Amino acid sequence: MSTETDPALALPVRPLPASSCFAPHPPRPPRPPHVPQPDGGRGARTLTAAVCLVLGLGLIGGAAAGSWLADGTGGGTAAERAFARGGTLWRTVPVDELFPPVLRGDAAGPGGAARVWTRIGVAPDSGCDEAFDPLLEKALAPVGCTRLLRATYTDATSSAVTTVGLLVTAADSRGMRDLRRRFADERLDERTDLMPRPYAPRGTAAERFGTAQRASWALSVLTDAPAVVYAVTGFADGRTGTPPQPAALATRPGATTAPAQAGLGHEASALAGRVESGFRQAVRRTVQEDAR
């Protein structure tokens, strides 16, 4: 699933034009015997050689400095390296770093209430089959699906369950920007026919969390990494008939829908945001370690 970027090319050192720096001096005409050799020629040659040395060192130093300023290691800019690393991070980062066993939000609930979530299941990393509603799968198709990582959490009362997903794409930075622009322009993250599907591990509070129990969701298309982060939440008791509402609307002040009043929009938004933040932190840390 690697989306490695092409290594940046170091600034070439252009050869100096033919000049007195490197061209041989023409032979001097013979001098009459017993006439002393003047020093002016030797001094001029010494000065010329010194100037050439300074110019040569300057060009070499400039090339090296240009490469260093580009990326510090000769492997692309910092942003390019971070983007590429984001596509391979899932291979090495511990699951507890991407999906911590416990997540806390000091002001993540309605009215700034504190929230605590406990992880109750982690899905095996997989492809994206059956992970999204058909239209959402179609909308995400242009960036591809390299890997899908998911975990499910429950709140402190075990009344709400939330699946958080990290989709690692096969797209380059331009592809991710195009996808983000489309989602924003067409408001695809607010359509109830384009929702992620839950992961419901058996024997947990989420075992009755199916597509019919979805009540709110949030989705974010990253542009600094080939990834899409989402969260979908619902009631743990298996109830159906709750019209789903996107988290962006369910968290608005004064919202009176069932997802809003139950705080499910806050659950989805907060958990997606914390997993996204943790993913970015892991990318930055790994890039710094790679540069050492």
CSV table of C-alpha atoms in Angstrom, one decimal:
chain,number,residue,atom,x,y,z
A,1,MET,CA,0.0,0.0,0.0
A,2,SER,CA,3.0,2.2,-0.1
A,3,THR,CA,2.6,5.6,-1.9
A,4,GLU,CA,6.3,6.6,-1.7
A,5,THR,CA,7.1,9.9,-3.3
A,6,ASP,CA,9.9,10.4,-5.8
A,7,PRO,CA,13.1,11.5,-4.1
A,8,ALA,CA,13.9,15.1,-4.7
A,9,LEU,CA,16.8,15.8,-7.0
A,10,ALA,CA,19.7,17.7,-5.6
A,11,LEU,CA,20.5,21.0,-7.3
A,12,PRO,CA,23.0,20.2,-10.0
A,13,VAL,CA,26.4,21.7,-9.9
A,14,ARG,CA,26.8,23.5,-13.2
A,15,PRO,CA,30.3,23.5,-14.6
A,16,LEU,CA,32.0,26.9,-14.9
A,17,PRO,CA,32.4,28.2,-18.5
A,18,ALA,CA,35.8,27.9,-20.0
A,19,SER,CA,38.0,30.7,-18.5
A,20,SER,CA,41.3,31.5,-17.0
A,21,CYS,CA,40.3,29.4,-14.0
A,22,PHE,CA,40.8,26.1,-15.8
A,23,ALA,CA,42.3,26.9,-19.2
A,24,PRO,CA,46.1,26.5,-19.5
A,25,HIS,CA,48.1,29.7,-19.8
A,26,PRO,CA,49.8,30.2,-23.2
A,27,PRO,CA,53.6,29.9,-23.1
A,28,ARG,CA,55.4,33.1,-22.4
A,29,PRO,CA,57.9,34.3,-25.1
A,30,PRO,CA,61.5,33.7,-24.2
A,31,ARG,CA,63.2,36.5,-22.3
A,32,PRO,CA,66.7,37.9,-22.9
A,33,PRO,CA,69.3,36.2,-20.8
A,34,HIS,CA,70.2,37.7,-17.5
A,35,VAL,CA,66.9,39.6,-17.3
A,36,PRO,CA,65.1,38.9,-13.9
A,37,GLN,CA,61.6,37.3,-14.1
A,38,PRO,CA,59.0,39.9,-12.9
A,39,ASP,CA,56.6,38.7,-10.1
A,40,GLY,CA,53.4,40.3,-11.6
A,41,GLY,CA,52.5,37.2,-13.6
A,42,ARG,CA,52.9,34.9,-10.6
A,43,GLY,CA,50.8,37.2,-8.4
A,44,ALA,CA,48.0,37.4,-11.0
A,45,ARG,CA,48.0,33.6,-11.4
A,46,THR,CA,47.8,33.2,-7.7
A,47,LEU,CA,44.9,35.7,-7.4
A,48,THR,CA,43.1,34.0,-10.3
A,49,ALA,CA,43.4,30.6,-8.7
A,50,ALA,CA,42.1,31.9,-5.4
A,51,VAL,CA,39.1,33.4,-7.1
A,52,CYS,CA,38.4,30.2,-8.9
A,53,LEU,CA,38.6,28.2,-5.7
A,54,VAL,CA,36.2,30.5,-3.9
A,55,LEU,CA,33.7,30.3,-6.9
A,56,GLY,CA,34.0,26.5,-7.0
A,57,LEU,CA,33.4,26.1,-3.3
A,58,GLY,CA,30.5,28.5,-3.5
A,59,LEU,CA,28.8,26.6,-6.3
A,60,ILE,CA,29.3,23.3,-4.5
A,61,GLY,CA,28.1,24.7,-1.2
A,62,GLY,CA,25.1,26.3,-2.9
A,63,ALA,CA,24.1,22.9,-4.4
A,64,ALA,CA,24.4,21.2,-1.0
A,65,ALA,CA,22.5,24.0,0.7
A,66,GLY,CA,19.8,23.8,-1.9
A,67,SER,CA,19.4,20.1,-1.2
A,68,TRP,CA,19.5,20.6,2.5
A,69,LEU,CA,16.8,23.3,2.4
A,70,ALA,CA,14.6,21.1,0.3
A,71,ASP,CA,14.3,18.3,2.7
A,72,GLY,CA,17.2,17.9,5.2
A,73,THR,CA,17.9,14.4,4.0
A,74,GLY,CA,17.7,14.4,0.2
A,75,GLY,CA,14.4,12.5,0.3
A,76,GLY,CA,11.9,15.2,-0.7
A,77,THR,CA,10.4,18.1,1.2
A,78,ALA,CA,9.2,17.5,4.8
A,79,ALA,CA,5.5,17.6,3.6
A,80,GLU,CA,6.3,15.0,0.9
A,81,ARG,CA,8.0,12.7,3.3
A,82,ALA,CA,5.2,13.0,5.8
A,83,PHE,CA,2.6,12.3,3.1
A,84,ALA,CA,4.5,9.2,1.9
A,85,ARG,CA,5.0,8.0,5.5
A,86,GLY,CA,1.3,8.3,6.2
A,87,GLY,CA,0.7,5.7,3.5
A,88,THR,CA,2.9,3.1,5.2
A,89,LEU,CA,2.5,3.9,8.9
A,90,TRP,CA,-0.1,1.2,9.4
A,91,ARG,CA,2.6,-1.5,8.8
A,92,THR,CA,4.6,-0.6,11.9
A,93,VAL,CA,2.7,1.6,14.3
A,94,PRO,CA,1.2,-0.3,17.3
A,95,VAL,CA,-2.6,-0.5,17.2
A,96,ASP,CA,-2.7,1.1,20.7
A,97,GLU,CA,-1.2,4.2,19.2
A,98,LEU,CA,-3.8,4.5,16.4
A,99,PHE,CA,-6.7,3.3,18.5
A,100,PRO,CA,-5.8,3.8,22.2
A,101,PRO,CA,-7.6,1.5,24.7
A,102,VAL,CA,-9.1,4.5,26.4
A,103,LEU,CA,-9.8,8.0,24.9
A,104,ARG,CA,-10.8,11.0,26.9
A,105,GLY,CA,-12.4,14.3,25.9
A,106,ASP,CA,-12.5,17.0,28.6
A,107,ALA,CA,-15.1,19.0,26.8
A,108,ALA,CA,-16.2,16.6,24.0
A,109,GLY,CA,-19.9,16.2,25.0
A,110,PRO,CA,-22.9,18.5,24.7
A,111,GLY,CA,-22.4,21.7,26.6
A,112,GLY,CA,-18.7,21.0,27.1
A,113,ALA,CA,-19.3,17.8,29.2
A,114,ALA,CA,-16.4,15.5,29.7
A,115,ARG,CA,-16.4,12.1,27.9
A,116,VAL,CA,-14.5,8.9,28.3
A,117,TRP,CA,-14.5,6.0,25.7
A,118,THR,CA,-13.3,2.5,26.0
A,119,ARG,CA,-12.2,0.4,23.1
A,120,ILE,CA,-14.2,-2.9,22.9
A,121,GLY,CA,-12.9,-4.3,19.6
A,122,VAL,CA,-10.4,-3.9,16.9
A,123,ALA,CA,-11.1,-5.3,13.4
A,124,PRO,CA,-8.4,-7.1,11.5
A,125,ASP,CA,-6.8,-4.8,8.9
A,126,SER,CA,-8.5,-5.4,5.6
A,127,GLY,CA,-9.8,-4.0,2.4
A,128,CYS,CA,-12.9,-1.9,2.1
A,129,ASP,CA,-15.5,-4.5,1.0
A,130,GLU,CA,-18.8,-3.9,2.7
A,131,ALA,CA,-17.4,-1.1,4.9
A,132,PHE,CA,-19.3,1.7,3.3
A,133,ASP,CA,-22.7,2.4,1.8
A,134,PRO,CA,-22.6,1.8,-2.0
A,135,LEU,CA,-22.7,5.5,-3.0
A,136,LEU,CA,-20.0,6.4,-0.4
A,137,GLU,CA,-17.9,3.5,-1.8
A,138,LYS,CA,-18.3,5.0,-5.2
A,139,ALA,CA,-17.4,8.5,-4.1
A,140,LEU,CA,-14.2,7.1,-2.4
A,141,ALA,CA,-13.2,4.9,-5.4
A,142,PRO,CA,-11.0,7.6,-7.2
A,143,VAL,CA,-8.5,7.5,-4.3
A,144,GLY,CA,-8.5,3.7,-3.9
A,145,CYS,CA,-8.4,1.5,-0.8
A,146,THR,CA,-5.0,0.2,0.3
A,147,ARG,CA,-6.0,-0.7,3.8
A,148,LEU,CA,-8.8,-0.2,6.2
A,149,LEU,CA,-8.3,-0.1,10.0
A,150,ARG,CA,-11.2,0.0,12.4
A,151,ALA,CA,-12.0,-0.1,16.1
A,152,THR,CA,-15.2,0.3,18.1
A,153,TYR,CA,-15.6,2.2,21.3
A,154,THR,CA,-18.4,2.6,23.9
A,155,ASP,CA,-19.0,5.5,26.2
A,156,ALA,CA,-18.8,5.3,30.0
A,157,THR,CA,-22.5,4.2,30.3
A,158,SER,CA,-22.3,1.6,27.5
A,159,SER,CA,-25.4,3.2,26.0
A,160,ALA,CA,-23.6,4.5,22.8
A,161,VAL,CA,-21.2,2.7,20.5
A,162,THR,CA,-19.0,4.2,17.9
A,163,THR,CA,-16.8,2.7,15.1
A,164,VAL,CA,-13.8,4.7,14.1
A,165,GLY,CA,-12.1,4.0,10.8
A,166,LEU,CA,-8.9,4.9,9.1
A,167,LEU,CA,-8.9,4.3,5.4
A,168,VAL,CA,-5.4,4.4,3.8
A,169,THR,CA,-5.8,5.3,0.2
A,170,ALA,CA,-3.6,4.8,-2.9
A,171,ALA,CA,-3.8,8.4,-4.0
A,172,ASP,CA,-1.2,11.1,-4.3
A,173,SER,CA,-1.6,14.5,-2.7
A,174,ARG,CA,-3.4,16.0,-5.7
A,175,GLY,CA,-5.9,13.1,-5.6
A,176,MET,CA,-6.6,13.7,-1.9
A,177,ARG,CA,-7.1,17.4,-2.5
A,178,ASP,CA,-9.5,16.7,-5.3
A,179,LEU,CA,-11.5,14.3,-3.1
A,180,ARG,CA,-11.6,16.8,-0.3
A,181,ARG,CA,-12.8,19.5,-2.6
A,182,ARG,CA,-15.6,17.3,-4.0
A,183,PHE,CA,-16.8,16.4,-0.5
A,184,ALA,CA,-16.9,20.0,0.5
A,185,ASP,CA,-18.5,21.3,-2.7
A,186,GLU,CA,-21.2,18.6,-2.9
A,187,ARG,CA,-21.5,18.2,0.9
A,188,LEU,CA,-21.1,14.5,0.5
A,189,ASP,CA,-20.3,14.1,4.2
A,190,GLU,CA,-23.9,15.2,5.1
A,191,ARG,CA,-25.8,12.8,2.9
A,192,THR,CA,-27.6,9.9,4.7
A,193,ASP,CA,-27.1,7.6,1.7
A,194,LEU,CA,-23.3,8.0,2.0
A,195,MET,CA,-22.5,6.7,5.4
A,196,PRO,CA,-19.8,4.4,6.8
A,197,ARG,CA,-20.9,1.1,8.2
A,198,PRO,CA,-20.1,0.0,11.8
A,199,TYR,CA,-17.9,-2.8,13.0
A,200,ALA,CA,-19.8,-4.8,15.6
A,201,PRO,CA,-17.6,-7.3,17.5
A,202,ARG,CA,-19.5,-10.2,19.0
A,203,GLY,CA,-19.8,-10.5,22.8
A,204,THR,CA,-19.5,-6.7,23.3
A,205,ALA,CA,-21.9,-3.8,23.8
A,206,ALA,CA,-21.7,-3.2,20.0
A,207,GLU,CA,-22.9,-6.6,18.9
A,208,ARG,CA,-26.3,-5.2,17.9
A,209,PHE,CA,-24.8,-2.2,16.2
A,210,GLY,CA,-25.8,-2.6,12.6
A,211,THR,CA,-26.5,-0.4,9.6
A,212,ALA,CA,-30.1,0.2,10.9
A,213,GLN,CA,-28.8,1.5,14.2
A,214,ARG,CA,-26.6,4.2,12.8
A,215,ALA,CA,-27.6,7.6,14.2
A,216,SER,CA,-24.7,10.0,13.4
A,217,TRP,CA,-21.4,10.1,11.6
A,218,ALA,CA,-18.4,12.3,10.8
A,219,LEU,CA,-15.9,11.9,7.9
A,220,SER,CA,-12.7,13.8,7.2
A,221,VAL,CA,-10.6,13.7,4.0
A,222,LEU,CA,-7.0,14.4,4.8
A,223,THR,CA,-4.7,16.2,2.4
A,224,ASP,CA,-1.4,16.0,4.3
A,225,ALA,CA,-1.6,12.1,4.2
A,226,PRO,CA,-3.3,9.6,2.0
A,227,ALA,CA,-6.1,8.9,4.5
A,228,VAL,CA,-9.7,9.3,5.3
A,229,VAL,CA,-10.8,9.2,8.9
A,230,TYR,CA,-14.4,8.6,9.9
A,231,ALA,CA,-16.6,7.6,12.8
A,232,VAL,CA,-20.2,6.3,12.9
A,233,THR,CA,-22.2,6.0,16.1
A,234,GLY,CA,-25.5,4.6,17.4
A,235,PHE,CA,-27.4,3.3,20.4
A,236,ALA,CA,-26.1,0.1,22.0
A,237,ASP,CA,-29.5,-1.3,22.7
A,238,GLY,CA,-30.2,-2.1,19.1
A,239,ARG,CA,-33.0,0.4,18.6
A,240,THR,CA,-34.0,1.4,15.1
A,241,GLY,CA,-36.0,4.2,13.6
A,242,THR,CA,-33.7,7.0,14.6
A,243,PRO,CA,-33.2,9.2,11.5
A,244,PRO,CA,-29.5,9.6,11.2
A,245,GLN,CA,-28.0,13.0,11.2
A,246,PRO,CA,-24.4,14.1,10.3
A,247,ALA,CA,-22.3,15.2,13.3
A,248,ALA,CA,-21.8,18.6,11.8
A,249,LEU,CA,-25.5,19.2,12.2
A,250,ALA,CA,-26.2,17.2,15.3
A,251,THR,CA,-23.6,19.3,17.3
A,252,ARG,CA,-25.0,22.7,16.4
A,253,PRO,CA,-26.3,24.7,19.3
A,254,GLY,CA,-30.1,24.3,19.7
A,255,ALA,CA,-30.3,21.0,17.7
A,256,THR,CA,-33.3,19.0,18.9
A,257,THR,CA,-33.0,15.8,17.0
A,258,ALA,CA,-32.6,12.4,18.8
A,259,PRO,CA,-28.9,12.1,17.8
A,260,ALA,CA,-28.3,15.7,18.9
A,261,GLN,CA,-30.1,15.3,22.3
A,262,ALA,CA,-28.4,12.0,23.0
A,263,GLY,CA,-25.0,13.5,22.2
A,264,LEU,CA,-24.3,11.0,19.4
A,265,GLY,CA,-23.1,13.7,17.1
A,266,HIS,CA,-20.6,14.8,19.7
A,267,GLU,CA,-19.5,11.1,20.1
A,268,ALA,CA,-18.8,10.7,16.4
A,269,SER,CA,-17.1,14.1,15.9
A,270,ALA,CA,-14.9,13.8,19.0
A,271,LEU,CA,-13.7,10.2,18.4
A,272,ALA,CA,-13.0,10.9,14.7
A,273,GLY,CA,-11.1,14.0,15.7
A,274,ARG,CA,-9.0,12.2,18.3
A,275,VAL,CA,-8.0,9.3,16.0
A,276,GLU,CA,-7.1,11.8,13.3
A,277,SER,CA,-5.0,13.8,15.7
A,278,GLY,CA,-3.2,10.7,16.9
A,279,PHE,CA,-2.6,9.6,13.4
A,280,ARG,CA,-1.0,12.9,12.5
A,281,GLN,CA,1.2,12.8,15.6
A,282,ALA,CA,2.4,9.3,14.8
A,283,VAL,CA,3.3,10.4,11.2
A,284,ARG,CA,5.3,13.4,12.5
A,285,ARG,CA,7.1,11.3,15.1
A,286,THR,CA,8.0,8.6,12.6
A,287,VAL,CA,9.3,11.2,10.0
A,288,GLN,CA,11.5,12.7,12.7
A,289,GLU,CA,12.8,9.3,13.6
A,290,ASP,CA,13.5,8.5,9.9
A,291,ALA,CA,15.5,11.7,9.6
A,292,ARG,CA,17.9,10.8,12.4
